[in-house]
Coordinates of C-alpha atoms in Angstrom, one line a residue:
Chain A
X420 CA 0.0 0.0 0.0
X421 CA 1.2 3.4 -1.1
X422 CA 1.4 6.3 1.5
X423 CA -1.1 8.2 -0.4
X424 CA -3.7 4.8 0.0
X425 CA -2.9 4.6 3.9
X426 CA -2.8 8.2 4.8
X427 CA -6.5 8.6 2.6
X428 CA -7.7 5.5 4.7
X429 CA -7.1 6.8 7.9
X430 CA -8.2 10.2 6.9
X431 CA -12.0 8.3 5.8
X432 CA -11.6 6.1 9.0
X433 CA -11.0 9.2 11.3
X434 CA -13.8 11.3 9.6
X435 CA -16.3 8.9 8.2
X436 CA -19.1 10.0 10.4
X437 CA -18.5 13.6 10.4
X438 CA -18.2 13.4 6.6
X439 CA -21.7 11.1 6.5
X440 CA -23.9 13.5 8.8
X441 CA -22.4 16.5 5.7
X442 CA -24.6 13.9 3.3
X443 CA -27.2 13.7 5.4
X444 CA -27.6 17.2 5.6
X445 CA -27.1 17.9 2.1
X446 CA -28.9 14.9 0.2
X447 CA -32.3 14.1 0.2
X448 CA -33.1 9.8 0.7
X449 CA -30.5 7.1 1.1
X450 CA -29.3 6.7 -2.2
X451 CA -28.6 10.7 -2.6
X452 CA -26.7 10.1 0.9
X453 CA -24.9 7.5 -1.1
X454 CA -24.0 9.0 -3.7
X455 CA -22.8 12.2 -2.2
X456 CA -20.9 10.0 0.1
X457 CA -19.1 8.6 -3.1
X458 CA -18.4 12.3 -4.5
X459 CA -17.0 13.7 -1.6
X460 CA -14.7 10.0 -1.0
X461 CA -13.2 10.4 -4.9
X462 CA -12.9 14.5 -4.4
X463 CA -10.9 13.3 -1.2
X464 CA -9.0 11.2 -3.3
X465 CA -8.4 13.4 -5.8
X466 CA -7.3 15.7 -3.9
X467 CA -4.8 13.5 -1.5
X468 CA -1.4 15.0 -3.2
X469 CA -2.4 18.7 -1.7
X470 CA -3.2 16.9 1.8
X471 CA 0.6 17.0 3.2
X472 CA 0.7 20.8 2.7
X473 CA -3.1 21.0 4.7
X474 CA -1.9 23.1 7.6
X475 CA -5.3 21.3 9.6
X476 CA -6.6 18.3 8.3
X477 CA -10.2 19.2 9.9
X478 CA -9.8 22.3 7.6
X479 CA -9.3 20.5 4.6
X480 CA -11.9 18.1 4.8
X481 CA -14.5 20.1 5.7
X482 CA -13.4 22.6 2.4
X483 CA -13.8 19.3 0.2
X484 CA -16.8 17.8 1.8
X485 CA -18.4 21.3 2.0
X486 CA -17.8 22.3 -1.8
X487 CA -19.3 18.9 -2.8
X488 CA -21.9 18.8 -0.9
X489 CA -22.7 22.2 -1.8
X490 CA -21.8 21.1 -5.7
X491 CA -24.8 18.5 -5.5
X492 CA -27.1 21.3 -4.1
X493 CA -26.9 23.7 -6.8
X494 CA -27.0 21.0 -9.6
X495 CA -30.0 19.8 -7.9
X496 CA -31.8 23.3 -7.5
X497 CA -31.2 23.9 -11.4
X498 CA -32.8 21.1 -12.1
X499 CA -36.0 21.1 -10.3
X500 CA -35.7 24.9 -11.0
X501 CA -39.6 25.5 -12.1
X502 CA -40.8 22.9 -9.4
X503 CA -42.0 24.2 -6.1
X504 CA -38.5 24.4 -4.3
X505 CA -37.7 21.7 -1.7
X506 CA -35.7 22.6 1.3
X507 CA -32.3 23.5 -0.3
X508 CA -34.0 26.6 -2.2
X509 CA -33.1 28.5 1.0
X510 CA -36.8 30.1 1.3
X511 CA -37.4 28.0 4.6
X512 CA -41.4 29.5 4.9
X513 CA -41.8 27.7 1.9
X514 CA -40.3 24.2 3.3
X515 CA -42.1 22.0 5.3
X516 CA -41.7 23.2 8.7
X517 CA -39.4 20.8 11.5
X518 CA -42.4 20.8 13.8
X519 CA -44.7 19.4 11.0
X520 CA -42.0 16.2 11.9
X521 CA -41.7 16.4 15.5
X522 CA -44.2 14.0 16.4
X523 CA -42.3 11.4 14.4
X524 CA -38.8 11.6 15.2
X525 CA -36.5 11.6 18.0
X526 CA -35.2 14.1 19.2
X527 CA -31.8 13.8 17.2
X528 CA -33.5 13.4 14.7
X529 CA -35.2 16.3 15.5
X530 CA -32.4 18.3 15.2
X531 CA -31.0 16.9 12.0
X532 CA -34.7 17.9 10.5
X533 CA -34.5 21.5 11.5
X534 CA -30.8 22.1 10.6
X535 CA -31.6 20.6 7.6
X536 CA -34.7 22.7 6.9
X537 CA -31.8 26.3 6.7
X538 CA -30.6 27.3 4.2
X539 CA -27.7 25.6 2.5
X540 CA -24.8 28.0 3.9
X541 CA -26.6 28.9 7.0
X542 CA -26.9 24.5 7.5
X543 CA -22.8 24.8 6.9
X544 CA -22.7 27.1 9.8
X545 CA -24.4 25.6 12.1
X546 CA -22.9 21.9 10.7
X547 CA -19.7 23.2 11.8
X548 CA -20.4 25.2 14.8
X549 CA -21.9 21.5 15.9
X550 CA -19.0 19.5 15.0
X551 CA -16.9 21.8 17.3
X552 CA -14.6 24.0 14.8
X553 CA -13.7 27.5 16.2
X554 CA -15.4 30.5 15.0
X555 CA -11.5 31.1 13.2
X556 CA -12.1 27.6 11.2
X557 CA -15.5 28.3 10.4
X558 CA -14.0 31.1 8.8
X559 CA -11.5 29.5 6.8
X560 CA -13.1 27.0 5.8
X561 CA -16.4 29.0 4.2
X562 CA -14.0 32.1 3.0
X563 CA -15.9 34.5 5.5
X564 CA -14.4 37.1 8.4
X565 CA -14.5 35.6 12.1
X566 CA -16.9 38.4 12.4
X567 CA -19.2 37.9 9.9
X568 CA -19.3 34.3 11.3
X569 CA -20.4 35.5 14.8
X570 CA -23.1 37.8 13.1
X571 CA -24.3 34.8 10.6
X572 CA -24.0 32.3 13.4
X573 CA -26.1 34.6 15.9
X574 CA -29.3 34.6 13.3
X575 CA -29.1 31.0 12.5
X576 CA -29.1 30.2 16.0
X577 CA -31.7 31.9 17.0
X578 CA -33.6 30.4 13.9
X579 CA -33.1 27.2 14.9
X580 CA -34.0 27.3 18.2
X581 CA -37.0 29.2 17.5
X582 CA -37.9 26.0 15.3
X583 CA -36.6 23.7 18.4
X584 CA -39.0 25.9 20.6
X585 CA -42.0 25.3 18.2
X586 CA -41.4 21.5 17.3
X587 CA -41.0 21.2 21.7
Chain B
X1270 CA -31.6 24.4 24.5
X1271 CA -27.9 25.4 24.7
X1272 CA -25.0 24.5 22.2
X1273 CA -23.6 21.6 24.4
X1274 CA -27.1 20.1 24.3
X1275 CA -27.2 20.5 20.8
X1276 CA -23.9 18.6 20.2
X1277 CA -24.4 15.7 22.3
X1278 CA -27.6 15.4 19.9
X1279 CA -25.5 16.1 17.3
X1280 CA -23.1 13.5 17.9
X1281 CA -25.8 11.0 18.9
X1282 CA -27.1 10.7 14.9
X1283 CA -26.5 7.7 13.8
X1284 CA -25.3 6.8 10.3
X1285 CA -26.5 3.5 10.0
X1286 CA -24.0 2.6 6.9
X1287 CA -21.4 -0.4 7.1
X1288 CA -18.1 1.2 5.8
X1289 CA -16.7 -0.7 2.7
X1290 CA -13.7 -2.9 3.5
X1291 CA -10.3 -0.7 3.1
X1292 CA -9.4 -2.8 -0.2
X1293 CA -12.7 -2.5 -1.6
X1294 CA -13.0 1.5 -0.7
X1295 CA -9.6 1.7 -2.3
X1296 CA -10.6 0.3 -5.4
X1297 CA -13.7 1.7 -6.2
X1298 CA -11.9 5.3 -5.5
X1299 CA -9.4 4.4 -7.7
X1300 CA -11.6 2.6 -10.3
X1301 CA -13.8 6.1 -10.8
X1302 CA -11.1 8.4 -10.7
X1303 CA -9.5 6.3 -13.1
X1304 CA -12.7 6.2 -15.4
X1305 CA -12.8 10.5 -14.9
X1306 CA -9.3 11.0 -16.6
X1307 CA -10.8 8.2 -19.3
X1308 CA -13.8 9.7 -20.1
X1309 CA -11.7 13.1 -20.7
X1310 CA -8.5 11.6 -22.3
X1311 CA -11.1 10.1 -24.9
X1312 CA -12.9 13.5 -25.6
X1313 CA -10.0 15.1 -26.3
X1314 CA -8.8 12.6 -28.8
X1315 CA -12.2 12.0 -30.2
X1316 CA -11.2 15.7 -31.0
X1317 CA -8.3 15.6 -32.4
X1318 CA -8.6 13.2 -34.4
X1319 CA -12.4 14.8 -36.4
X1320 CA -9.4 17.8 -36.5
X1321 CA -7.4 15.4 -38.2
X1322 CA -9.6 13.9 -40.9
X1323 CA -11.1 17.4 -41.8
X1324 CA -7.4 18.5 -42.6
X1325 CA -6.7 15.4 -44.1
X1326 CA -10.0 15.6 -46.1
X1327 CA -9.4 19.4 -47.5
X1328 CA -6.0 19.0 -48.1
X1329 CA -6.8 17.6 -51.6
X1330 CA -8.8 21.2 -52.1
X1331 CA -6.4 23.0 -50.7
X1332 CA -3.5 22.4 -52.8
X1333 CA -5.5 21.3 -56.3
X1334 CA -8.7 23.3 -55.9
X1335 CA -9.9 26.5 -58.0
X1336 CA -8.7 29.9 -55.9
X1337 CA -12.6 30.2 -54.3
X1338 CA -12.2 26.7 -53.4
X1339 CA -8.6 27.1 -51.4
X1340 CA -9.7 29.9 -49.9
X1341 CA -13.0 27.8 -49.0
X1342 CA -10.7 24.9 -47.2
X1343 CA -8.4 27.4 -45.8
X1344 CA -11.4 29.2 -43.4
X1345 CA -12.7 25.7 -43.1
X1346 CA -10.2 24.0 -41.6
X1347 CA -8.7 27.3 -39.7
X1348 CA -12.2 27.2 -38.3
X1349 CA -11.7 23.9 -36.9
X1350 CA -8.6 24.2 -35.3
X1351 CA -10.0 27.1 -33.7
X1352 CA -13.3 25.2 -32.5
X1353 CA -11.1 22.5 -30.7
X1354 CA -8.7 25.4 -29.0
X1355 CA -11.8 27.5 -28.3
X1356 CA -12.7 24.2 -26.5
X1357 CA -10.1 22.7 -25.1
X1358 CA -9.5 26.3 -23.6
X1359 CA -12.9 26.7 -22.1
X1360 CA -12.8 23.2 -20.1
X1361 CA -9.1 23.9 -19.2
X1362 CA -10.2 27.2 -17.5
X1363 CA -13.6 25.4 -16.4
X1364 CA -11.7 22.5 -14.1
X1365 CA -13.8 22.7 -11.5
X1366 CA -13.0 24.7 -8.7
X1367 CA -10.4 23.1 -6.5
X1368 CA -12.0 22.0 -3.6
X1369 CA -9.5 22.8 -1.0
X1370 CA -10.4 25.5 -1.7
X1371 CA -12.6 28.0 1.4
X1372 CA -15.8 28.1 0.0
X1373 CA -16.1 31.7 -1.0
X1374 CA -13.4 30.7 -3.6
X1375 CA -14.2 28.1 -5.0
X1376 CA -18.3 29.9 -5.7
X1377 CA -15.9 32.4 -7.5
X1378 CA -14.3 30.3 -9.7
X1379 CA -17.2 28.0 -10.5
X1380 CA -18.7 31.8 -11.4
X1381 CA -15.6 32.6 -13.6
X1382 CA -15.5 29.4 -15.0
X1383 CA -19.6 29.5 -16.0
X1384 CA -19.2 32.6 -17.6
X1385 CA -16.5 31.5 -19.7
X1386 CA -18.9 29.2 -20.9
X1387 CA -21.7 31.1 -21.6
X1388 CA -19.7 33.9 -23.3
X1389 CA -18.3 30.9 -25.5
X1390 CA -22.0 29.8 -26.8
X1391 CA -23.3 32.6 -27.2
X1392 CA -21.0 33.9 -29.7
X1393 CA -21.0 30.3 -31.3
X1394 CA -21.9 31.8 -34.7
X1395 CA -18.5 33.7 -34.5
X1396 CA -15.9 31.1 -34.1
X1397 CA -18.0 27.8 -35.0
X1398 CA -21.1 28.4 -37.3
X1399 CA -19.6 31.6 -39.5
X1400 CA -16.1 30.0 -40.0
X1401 CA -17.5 26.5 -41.1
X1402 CA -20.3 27.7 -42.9
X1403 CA -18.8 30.2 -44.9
X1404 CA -15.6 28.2 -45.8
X1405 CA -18.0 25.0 -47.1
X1406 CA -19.7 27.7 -49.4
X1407 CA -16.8 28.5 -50.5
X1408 CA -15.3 25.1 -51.0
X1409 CA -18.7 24.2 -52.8
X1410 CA -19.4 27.6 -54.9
X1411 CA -15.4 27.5 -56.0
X1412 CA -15.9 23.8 -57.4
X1413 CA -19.5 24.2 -59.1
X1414 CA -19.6 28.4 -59.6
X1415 CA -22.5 30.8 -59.1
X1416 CA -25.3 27.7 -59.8
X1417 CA -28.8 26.5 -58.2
X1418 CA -26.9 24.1 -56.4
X1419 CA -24.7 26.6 -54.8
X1420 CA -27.4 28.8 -53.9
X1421 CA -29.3 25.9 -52.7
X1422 CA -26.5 24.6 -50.6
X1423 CA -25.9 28.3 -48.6
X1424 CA -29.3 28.4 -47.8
X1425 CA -28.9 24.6 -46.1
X1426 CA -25.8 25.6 -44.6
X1427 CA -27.5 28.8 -43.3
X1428 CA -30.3 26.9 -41.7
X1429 CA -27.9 24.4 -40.0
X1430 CA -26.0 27.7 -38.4
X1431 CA -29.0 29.1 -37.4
X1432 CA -30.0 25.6 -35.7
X1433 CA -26.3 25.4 -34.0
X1434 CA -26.6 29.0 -32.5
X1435 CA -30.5 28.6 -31.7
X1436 CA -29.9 25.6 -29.9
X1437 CA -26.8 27.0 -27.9
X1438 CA -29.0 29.6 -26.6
X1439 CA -31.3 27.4 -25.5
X1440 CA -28.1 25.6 -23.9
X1441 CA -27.3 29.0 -22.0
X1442 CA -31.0 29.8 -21.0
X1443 CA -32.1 26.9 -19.9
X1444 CA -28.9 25.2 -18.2
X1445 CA -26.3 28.1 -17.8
X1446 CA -27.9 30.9 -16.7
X1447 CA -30.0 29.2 -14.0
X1448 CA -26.9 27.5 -12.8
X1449 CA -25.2 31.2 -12.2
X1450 CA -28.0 32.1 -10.3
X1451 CA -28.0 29.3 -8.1
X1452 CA -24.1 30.4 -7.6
X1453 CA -25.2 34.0 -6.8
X1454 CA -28.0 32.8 -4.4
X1455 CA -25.2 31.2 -2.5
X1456 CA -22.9 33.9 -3.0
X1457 CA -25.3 36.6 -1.7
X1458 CA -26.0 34.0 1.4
X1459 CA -22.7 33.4 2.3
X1460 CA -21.8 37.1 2.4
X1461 CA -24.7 39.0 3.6
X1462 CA -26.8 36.4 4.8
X1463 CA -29.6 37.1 2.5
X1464 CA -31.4 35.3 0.0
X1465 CA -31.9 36.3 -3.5
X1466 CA -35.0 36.1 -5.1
X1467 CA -35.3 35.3 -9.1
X1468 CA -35.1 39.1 -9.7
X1469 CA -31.7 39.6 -8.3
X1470 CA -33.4 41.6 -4.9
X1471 CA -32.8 40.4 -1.9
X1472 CA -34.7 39.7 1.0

């Protein structure tokens, strides 16, 4: 096995299940999951020879996982473009509301629904604020001031707990 | 509900998928990036090589041919090699964004990289329809002079133009241009944290 095979194995070993709850915030059903798994494991791939120069793997990942996931998004929007806009058209009082699911879910489950009812950069802040990156990473990894982050974070917050409160 | 809370929910989703053996995740990694650089090796020397036979096929008028008719397989296969640059050009530019890269960069250069395109079809006529079109008139009206045929052929070879730009607009309307609004929805997101409507204002 080459370095490049075991250094991307560990890297998918050490961040499979932060790299599977980006699909399942991204992609609609299990075989959209699937298949947005695959995208962001062969951009991973592709993208192993810039990995040694990554100054935080964590960083890195997220850029890929991020810009694929958010890829898929946009493909998906231009092609239902005309239909009445599922929840990655980022007009969330047009989206089925989290509380409209509460009664069937758990409660992480729960909280998957309404992060995955924002919209799609407002669902990478709050993906990210979840998985425990720094306001500074956030930054980095989405291209935005640590400022602006505080300011975007603040409103999706309050957002989503204002859907937490109503699906209670 | 505070953030902690929200993590140890967070953390608590479960995934519910069996990872793929290391070998097998290897290999099917390998096996589609492999088939990727195929699929884009072949293109390009599917390319080269309709270059090839066109230059290979008016090299005959070229060097034997009336003057109209030279002229004729001169702009013709000119055009060509300018079609495949024009091409190659537009994909080498539209790589997709690296995605290491933050993701305020890389919405910029899928931008850049989508208006290359569209700029590119819709002034097809330009480097693609004018350049083949007029040079097979030529070829054809040097050969068989000022005839009903000739006249009858332009008028073919003007419809077909008109076809290849109409339906590259259609390309740009219905595929490209939605697709750069869906980038400047993000865009406009991701910076102000408002949403863009299909009008361009913001809410």
């Amino acid at each position: 096995m080459t370095d490049r095979e075991s250094e991307y194995l560990q890297l998918v070993h050490q961040y499979d299940a932060r790299i599977r709850r980006v699909c399942r915030l991204y992609a609609d059903g299990a075989d959209a999951r699937e298949d947005l798994y695959q995208d962001i494991l062969l951009e991973l791939w592709r993208a192993m020879p810039s990995f040694a120069g990554a100054a935080s793997p964590g960083t890195w990942l997220y850029r890929i996982a991020l810009n694929t996931a958010l890829d898929s998004v946009r493909r998906r929007n231009v092609r239902r473009r005309g239909e009445p806009f599922a929840r990655d058209a980022a007009h969330p009082q047009s989206v089925t509301r989290p509380d409209e699911h509460v009664e069937r879910a758990q409660s992480a489950e729960r909280l998957y629904d309404a992060v995955a009812c924002l919209p799609p950069i407002d669902r990478a802040l709050i993906l990210l604020l979840l998985e425990d990156r720094s306001y500074a990473e956030i930054g980095d990894i989405l291209g935005i001031s640590v400022s602006s982050v505080g300011v975007r974070l603040h409103r999706a917050k309050k957002k989503l707990r204002e859907w937490l409160e109503a699906a209670a | 509900m505070n953030i902690e809370d929200l993590r140890m929910e967070w953390n608590r989703l479960e995934t519910g998928v069996d990872q793929l053996r290391d070998a097998a995740l290897l290999a099917h990694v390998q096996e589609r990036a492999r088939d990727r650089e195929a699929t884009i090796r072949r293109r390009d020397r599917r390319e080269a090589i309709a270059a090839g036979i066109v230059c290979a096929f008016f090299l005959l008028p070229l060097i034997s041919g009336p003057w109209l008719t030279r002229v004729g397989a001169l702009v013709f296969m000119a055009g060509s090699a300018l079609a495949v640059y024009l091409m190659r050009r537009a994909r080498r530019e539209g790589q997709p964004a690296h995605r290491t890269r933050s993701l305020a960069e890389a919405l910029d250069a899928e931008r850049s990289m989508l208006e290359a395109q569209i700029r590119l079809l819709q002034r097809v006529l330009w480097w693609y329809g004018l350049p083949l079109g007029v040079g097979i008139v030529l070829i054809v009206g040097g050969s068989a002079g000022v005839t009903w045929l000739t006249m009858t052929y332009t008028v073919v070879v003007a419809a077909m133009v008109a076809g290849i730009v109409a339906l590259n607009r259609r390309e740009v309307r219905r595929e490209l241009l939605p697709a750069l609004e869906e980038l400047d929805r993000l865009r406009a997101q991701l910076q102000t944290g408002t949403d863009m409507d299909s009008d361009g204002d913001v809410s």
